[in-house]
CSV table of C-alpha atoms and ligand atoms in Angstrom, one decimal:
chain,number,residue,atom,x,y,z
A,27,UNK,CA,81.4,132.2,107.2
A,28,UNK,CA,80.6,129.2,109.8
A,29,UNK,CA,79.1,127.2,106.9
A,30,UNK,CA,81.4,127.3,104.3
A,31,UNK,CA,82.9,123.9,103.7
A,32,UNK,CA,86.5,124.4,105.0
A,33,UNK,CA,89.0,121.5,105.5
A,34,UNK,CA,91.9,122.5,107.3
A,35,UNK,CA,93.7,119.2,108.4
A,36,UNK,CA,95.3,116.6,106.1
A,37,UNK,CA,98.2,114.5,105.1
A,38,UNK,CA,100.0,113.8,101.6
A,39,UNK,CA,102.9,111.4,100.8
A,40,UNK,CA,104.9,114.1,101.8
A,41,UNK,CA,104.2,113.1,105.7
A,42,UNK,CA,102.2,109.9,106.3
A,43,UNK,CA,99.2,110.0,104.0
A,44,UNK,CA,99.1,107.7,100.9
A,45,UNK,CA,97.8,110.5,98.3
A,46,UNK,CA,99.8,113.0,96.7
A,47,UNK,CA,99.2,116.7,97.1
A,48,UNK,CA,97.4,116.7,93.8
A,49,UNK,CA,95.2,113.8,94.2
A,50,UNK,CA,94.0,115.1,97.6
A,51,UNK,CA,93.4,118.4,96.2
A,52,UNK,CA,90.9,116.9,93.6
A,53,UNK,CA,89.3,114.6,95.9
A,54,UNK,CA,88.8,117.9,98.4
A,55,UNK,CA,87.4,119.6,95.3
A,56,UNK,CA,84.9,116.7,94.4
A,57,UNK,CA,84.0,116.6,97.7
A,58,UNK,CA,82.9,120.3,97.8
A,59,UNK,CA,85.5,121.8,99.7
A,60,UNK,CA,85.8,125.6,99.2
A,61,UNK,CA,88.8,126.4,101.7
A,62,UNK,CA,91.5,123.8,102.0
A,63,UNK,CA,94.8,123.2,103.7
A,64,UNK,CA,97.3,120.8,103.5
A,65,UNK,CA,99.1,120.1,106.9
A,66,UNK,CA,101.6,117.4,106.6
A,67,UNK,CA,103.2,116.3,109.9
A,68,UNK,CA,106.5,118.4,110.8
A,69,UNK,CA,107.2,119.5,107.0
A,70,UNK,CA,106.1,122.3,104.2
A,71,UNK,CA,107.6,120.2,101.2
A,72,UNK,CA,104.2,119.8,99.8
A,73,UNK,CA,102.9,123.4,99.9
A,74,UNK,CA,103.7,124.9,96.6
A,75,UNK,CA,102.1,121.3,95.1
A,76,UNK,CA,99.0,121.8,97.1
A,77,UNK,CA,98.6,125.5,96.4
A,78,UNK,CA,99.0,125.3,92.7
A,79,UNK,CA,96.3,122.3,92.5
A,80,UNK,CA,93.9,124.0,94.6
A,81,UNK,CA,94.1,127.1,93.0
A,82,UNK,CA,93.8,125.4,89.3
A,83,UNK,CA,91.0,123.5,90.8
A,84,UNK,CA,89.1,126.7,92.0
A,85,UNK,CA,89.5,126.2,95.8
A,86,UNK,CA,90.9,128.8,98.0
A,87,UNK,CA,94.2,127.6,99.6
A,88,UNK,CA,95.7,128.1,103.0
A,89,UNK,CA,99.0,127.0,103.8
A,90,UNK,CA,99.5,124.7,106.7
A,91,UNK,CA,101.8,122.4,108.8
A,92,UNK,CA,101.1,120.2,111.9
A,93,UNK,CA,104.0,120.3,114.4
A,94,UNK,CA,104.7,117.5,117.0
A,95,UNK,CA,105.3,118.9,120.7
A,96,UNK,CA,106.4,117.0,123.4
A,97,UNK,CA,104.3,118.5,126.6
A,98,UNK,CA,103.8,117.2,130.0
A,99,UNK,CA,105.7,113.8,129.2
A,100,UNK,CA,103.1,113.4,125.9
A,101,UNK,CA,102.8,114.3,122.5
A,102,UNK,CA,100.6,116.8,121.2
A,103,UNK,CA,100.0,118.4,117.8
A,104,UNK,CA,100.1,121.8,116.9
A,105,UNK,CA,98.7,122.8,113.6
A,106,UNK,CA,100.1,126.0,112.0
A,107,UNK,CA,97.8,127.7,109.5
A,108,UNK,CA,98.5,130.8,107.0
A,109,UNK,CA,102.1,130.3,107.3
A,110,UNK,CA,104.8,131.7,104.9
A,111,UNK,CA,106.3,128.2,104.4
A,112,UNK,CA,109.8,129.9,103.1
A,113,UNK,CA,110.4,131.6,106.6
A,114,UNK,CA,114.0,130.1,107.3
A,115,UNK,CA,113.4,130.0,111.2
A,116,UNK,CA,110.2,127.4,110.3
A,117,UNK,CA,112.2,125.7,107.8
A,118,UNK,CA,114.8,124.9,110.2
A,119,UNK,CA,112.6,124.2,113.3
A,120,UNK,CA,110.7,121.6,111.2
A,121,UNK,CA,114.0,120.4,109.9
A,122,UNK,CA,115.2,119.9,113.8
A,123,UNK,CA,111.7,118.3,114.6
A,124,UNK,CA,112.2,115.7,111.9
A,125,UNK,CA,115.9,115.1,112.5
A,126,UNK,CA,115.8,112.1,114.9
A,127,UNK,CA,112.9,110.0,113.1
A,128,UNK,CA,115.2,108.0,111.2
A,129,UNK,CA,117.1,106.6,114.8
A,130,UNK,CA,113.7,106.5,116.5
A,131,UNK,CA,112.5,104.1,113.6
A,132,UNK,CA,115.7,102.0,114.0
A,133,UNK,CA,114.9,101.6,117.4
A,134,UNK,CA,111.1,101.1,117.2
A,135,UNK,CA,112.3,98.3,114.6
A,136,UNK,CA,114.7,96.9,117.6
A,137,UNK,CA,111.6,96.9,120.0
A,138,UNK,CA,109.6,94.8,117.4
A,139,UNK,CA,112.2,92.2,117.2
A,140,UNK,CA,111.8,91.7,120.9
A,141,UNK,CA,108.4,90.0,120.3
A,142,UNK,CA,109.4,87.9,117.0
A,143,UNK,CA,108.6,91.2,114.1
A,144,UNK,CA,111.8,90.9,112.0
A,145,UNK,CA,112.7,93.7,109.9
A,146,UNK,CA,110.0,96.2,110.5
A,147,UNK,CA,112.1,99.1,109.5
A,148,UNK,CA,112.9,97.8,106.3
A,149,UNK,CA,109.4,97.2,105.8
A,150,UNK,CA,108.1,100.6,106.8
A,151,UNK,CA,110.6,101.9,104.9
A,152,UNK,CA,108.8,100.8,101.7
A,153,UNK,CA,105.8,102.9,102.6
A,154,UNK,CA,108.1,105.8,102.9
A,155,UNK,CA,107.2,108.9,100.3
A,156,UNK,CA,109.6,111.2,102.2
A,157,UNK,CA,112.9,110.0,103.3
A,158,UNK,CA,112.9,113.0,106.3
A,159,UNK,CA,109.5,111.6,107.5
A,160,UNK,CA,109.3,107.9,108.7
A,161,UNK,CA,106.4,107.6,111.3
A,162,UNK,CA,104.6,105.2,113.2
A,163,UNK,CA,102.2,105.0,110.6
A,164,UNK,CA,104.2,103.7,108.1
A,165,UNK,CA,105.5,100.9,110.4
A,166,UNK,CA,101.4,100.4,111.0
A,167,UNK,CA,101.1,99.8,107.0
A,168,UNK,CA,104.1,97.3,107.5
A,169,UNK,CA,102.4,95.2,110.3
A,170,UNK,CA,99.1,94.9,108.1
A,171,UNK,CA,100.7,94.2,105.1
A,172,UNK,CA,102.7,91.5,106.6
A,173,UNK,CA,99.5,90.4,108.4
A,174,UNK,CA,100.5,90.8,111.9
A,175,UNK,CA,97.3,92.9,112.6
A,176,UNK,CA,94.1,93.4,110.2
A,177,UNK,CA,93.8,97.2,110.2
A,178,UNK,CA,95.9,100.5,111.1
A,179,UNK,CA,93.6,101.1,114.1
A,180,UNK,CA,94.3,97.3,115.5
A,181,UNK,CA,97.9,98.6,115.2
A,182,UNK,CA,97.6,101.2,117.2
A,183,UNK,CA,95.7,99.3,119.9
A,184,UNK,CA,98.3,96.6,120.2
A,185,UNK,CA,101.6,97.9,119.2
A,186,UNK,CA,103.6,101.0,118.8
A,187,UNK,CA,101.9,103.2,121.8
A,188,UNK,CA,103.1,103.5,125.3
A,189,UNK,CA,102.9,100.0,127.5
A,190,UNK,CA,102.7,97.9,124.0
A,191,UNK,CA,105.5,96.4,121.9
A,192,UNK,CA,107.4,98.8,119.7
A,193,UNK,CA,106.6,101.7,121.4
A,194,UNK,CA,109.7,104.3,121.6
A,195,UNK,CA,109.7,107.5,123.8
A,196,UNK,CA,110.8,110.7,121.9
A,197,UNK,CA,110.9,114.3,122.6
A,198,UNK,CA,109.6,116.5,120.0
A,199,UNK,CA,109.7,120.4,119.7
A,200,UNK,CA,108.8,122.2,122.6
A,201,UNK,CA,105.4,124.3,122.8
A,202,UNK,CA,107.0,127.9,122.7
A,203,UNK,CA,109.2,127.0,119.9
A,204,UNK,CA,106.1,125.5,118.1
A,205,UNK,CA,104.0,128.6,118.7
A,206,UNK,CA,106.8,131.1,117.5
A,207,UNK,CA,107.9,129.2,114.3
A,208,UNK,CA,104.3,129.1,113.3
A,209,UNK,CA,103.6,132.9,114.5
A,210,UNK,CA,107.0,134.4,113.2
A,211,UNK,CA,106.1,132.9,110.0
A,212,UNK,CA,103.0,134.8,109.8
A,213,UNK,CA,100.4,132.3,110.6
A,214,UNK,CA,98.0,131.3,113.3
A,215,UNK,CA,98.6,128.2,116.0
A,216,UNK,CA,96.0,125.8,116.5
A,217,UNK,CA,95.7,123.1,119.4
A,218,UNK,CA,95.1,119.9,116.9
A,219,UNK,CA,92.5,117.5,118.1
A,220,UNK,CA,92.5,118.3,121.7
A,221,UNK,CA,90.2,115.2,122.4
A,222,UNK,CA,93.0,112.7,122.0
A,223,UNK,CA,95.3,113.6,124.6
A,224,UNK,CA,95.2,111.7,127.7
A,225,UNK,CA,95.9,114.8,130.2
A,226,UNK,CA,94.3,115.4,133.4
A,227,UNK,CA,91.5,118.1,133.7
A,228,UNK,CA,94.0,120.5,135.6
A,229,UNK,CA,96.5,119.8,132.8
A,230,UNK,CA,94.0,120.4,129.9
A,231,UNK,CA,93.6,124.1,131.6
A,232,UNK,CA,97.1,124.4,132.2
A,233,UNK,CA,97.7,123.9,128.4
A,234,UNK,CA,94.9,126.0,127.1
A,235,UNK,CA,96.3,128.7,129.3
A,236,UNK,CA,99.9,128.3,128.5
A,237,UNK,CA,99.1,128.2,124.8
A,238,UNK,CA,97.3,131.4,124.8
A,239,UNK,CA,100.2,133.1,127.0
A,240,UNK,CA,102.4,131.8,124.2
A,241,UNK,CA,100.6,133.5,121.4
A,242,UNK,CA,98.4,130.5,120.6
A,243,UNK,CA,95.0,131.6,118.8
A,244,UNK,CA,93.0,128.6,117.8
A,245,UNK,CA,91.7,124.9,118.7
A,246,UNK,CA,90.3,122.3,116.5
A,247,UNK,CA,86.6,121.9,117.3
A,248,UNK,CA,85.3,119.9,114.4
A,249,UNK,CA,87.9,117.1,113.5
A,250,UNK,CA,88.1,113.5,112.2
A,251,UNK,CA,89.4,112.8,115.7
A,252,UNK,CA,86.5,113.9,117.8
A,253,UNK,CA,83.0,112.6,118.8
A,254,UNK,CA,79.8,114.9,118.2
A,255,UNK,CA,79.9,115.1,122.1
A,256,UNK,CA,83.5,116.4,121.7
A,257,UNK,CA,82.5,118.8,119.2
A,258,UNK,CA,80.2,120.1,122.2
A,259,UNK,CA,82.9,120.3,124.9
A,260,UNK,CA,85.6,122.0,122.5
A,261,UNK,CA,83.0,124.6,121.0
A,262,UNK,CA,82.7,125.6,125.1
A,263,UNK,CA,86.7,125.6,125.7
A,264,UNK,CA,87.0,127.7,122.4
A,265,UNK,CA,84.2,130.2,123.9
A,266,UNK,CA,85.9,130.2,127.4
A,267,UNK,CA,89.3,131.0,126.1
A,268,UNK,CA,88.1,133.0,123.1
A,269,UNK,CA,90.1,130.6,120.6
A,270,UNK,CA,89.0,130.9,117.1
A,271,UNK,CA,87.8,127.6,115.7
A,272,UNK,CA,89.0,125.4,113.1
A,273,UNK,CA,87.7,122.3,111.3
A,274,UNK,CA,89.6,119.3,109.2
A,275,UNK,CA,89.2,115.9,108.6
A,276,UNK,CA,92.7,114.9,109.3
A,277,UNK,CA,92.3,112.7,106.4
A,278,UNK,CA,95.2,110.4,105.5
A,279,UNK,CA,94.2,107.4,103.1
A,280,UNK,CA,91.0,106.3,101.6
A,281,UNK,CA,91.7,102.9,102.8
A,282,UNK,CA,92.4,104.2,106.4
A,283,UNK,CA,90.3,107.2,107.2
A,284,UNK,CA,86.9,107.0,108.1
A,285,UNK,CA,86.0,110.8,107.8
A,286,UNK,CA,86.7,111.8,103.9
A,287,UNK,CA,87.7,115.4,103.1
A,288,UNK,CA,85.1,118.0,103.7
A,289,UNK,CA,82.3,115.6,105.2
A,290,UNK,CA,82.5,117.0,108.5
A,291,UNK,CA,79.4,118.8,110.2
A,292,UNK,CA,79.7,122.5,110.2
A,293,UNK,CA,81.6,124.7,113.3
A,294,UNK,CA,78.8,125.5,115.6
A,295,UNK,CA,77.2,128.8,114.7
A,296,UNK,CA,78.6,131.2,117.9
A,297,UNK,CA,82.4,130.4,117.3
A,298,UNK,CA,84.7,132.5,115.3
A,299,UNK,CA,86.3,130.2,112.4
A,300,UNK,CA,89.6,130.5,112.0
A,301,UNK,CA,89.4,131.1,108.5
A,302,UNK,CA,87.7,134.5,108.9
A,303,UNK,CA,90.9,135.6,109.9
A,304,UNK,CA,92.9,134.3,107.1
A,305,UNK,CA,93.5,135.7,103.5
B,429,AMP,P1,104.6,109.5,114.8
B,429,AMP,O1,104.3,111.0,114.5
B,429,AMP,O2,105.4,108.8,113.9
B,429,AMP,O3,104.1,109.8,116.2
B,429,AMP,O4,103.2,109.3,114.3
B,429,AMP,C1,101.8,109.8,114.4
B,429,AMP,C2,100.5,109.3,113.7
B,429,AMP,O5,100.5,108.0,113.6
B,429,AMP,C3,99.4,109.9,113.8
B,429,AMP,O6,99.9,111.3,112.8
B,429,AMP,C4,98.5,109.1,112.9
B,429,AMP,O7,98.5,109.2,111.5
B,429,AMP,C5,99.2,107.9,113.5
B,429,AMP,N1,98.1,107.6,114.6
B,429,AMP,C6,98.6,107.7,116.1
B,429,AMP,N2,97.6,107.0,116.7
B,429,AMP,C7,96.7,106.6,115.8
B,429,AMP,C8,95.4,105.9,116.2
B,429,AMP,N3,95.0,105.3,117.3
B,429,AMP,N4,94.8,105.2,114.8
B,429,AMP,C9,95.3,105.6,114.1
B,429,AMP,N5,96.5,106.1,113.4
B,429,AMP,C10,96.9,106.6,114.6
B,430,MN,MN1,99.5,111.4,110.9
B,431,MN,MN1,97.7,115.1,114.6
B,432,MN,MN1,97.0,115.0,111.5
């Protein structure tokens, strides 16, 4: 079970990826993926296209989403897998979570003007595939194209993050609601890329305990955001809390993502893979 090539985290043009759901499905299949999920940010609009494309290519498809959550004054991401994407409460929750992105983007643009970068909102919009989902990634692409930075990685080191120009604080969904929308839609809630959060050790334990109390069931162990050392750290967390383990590249774009679809190592052997619990 752990040796199946599962890739349960990536993004299409429906959020901040650069490929269509169909192009992602083809790329996943060509890279040997056997079980695939598209997990756009705060949006399930690409699910039926992804499922049809995956099934036409002979891959098993699991529906997915990645929800933006505010917890202890930081943003964290909760992936939902195996959701019914037509569940009204989930759809409303995601709509409410997306709402506010446009005003935030205008505020980001105003912040960038303070350091002499003009018209970034219009520039970012040129990269947006879904008008309800303008993200920092679209600003990053604009800043690269206009020569402010050499890469999106460089953008996120110098702009758009706390303490740097173009940062705008934002309140996303709360943790309890995000888990409820996922579980209420028949899905499994998973903490995405836990190695990326800058919480204290104490806060991390508090997060895992609260997440579990609220009905959260899984944690990403092998992801494009983790180092091999972090695979081991979060494998231990999964065992300690009895979490299911997930694996996903978090692929966004052939030009930007270091880790391609389907190219990560397998989950460490003792872990229970999340796909063993999904149809
Ligand atoms: P947003 O939801 O608008 O806050 O945008 C978050 C997105 O920005 C993430 O999903 C990533 O795609 C991208 N991002 C954030 N931090 C980084 C980083 N350090 N390097 C590359 N992309 C990043
Ligand atoms: Mn993203
Ligand atoms: Mn994420
Ligand atoms: Mn992601």
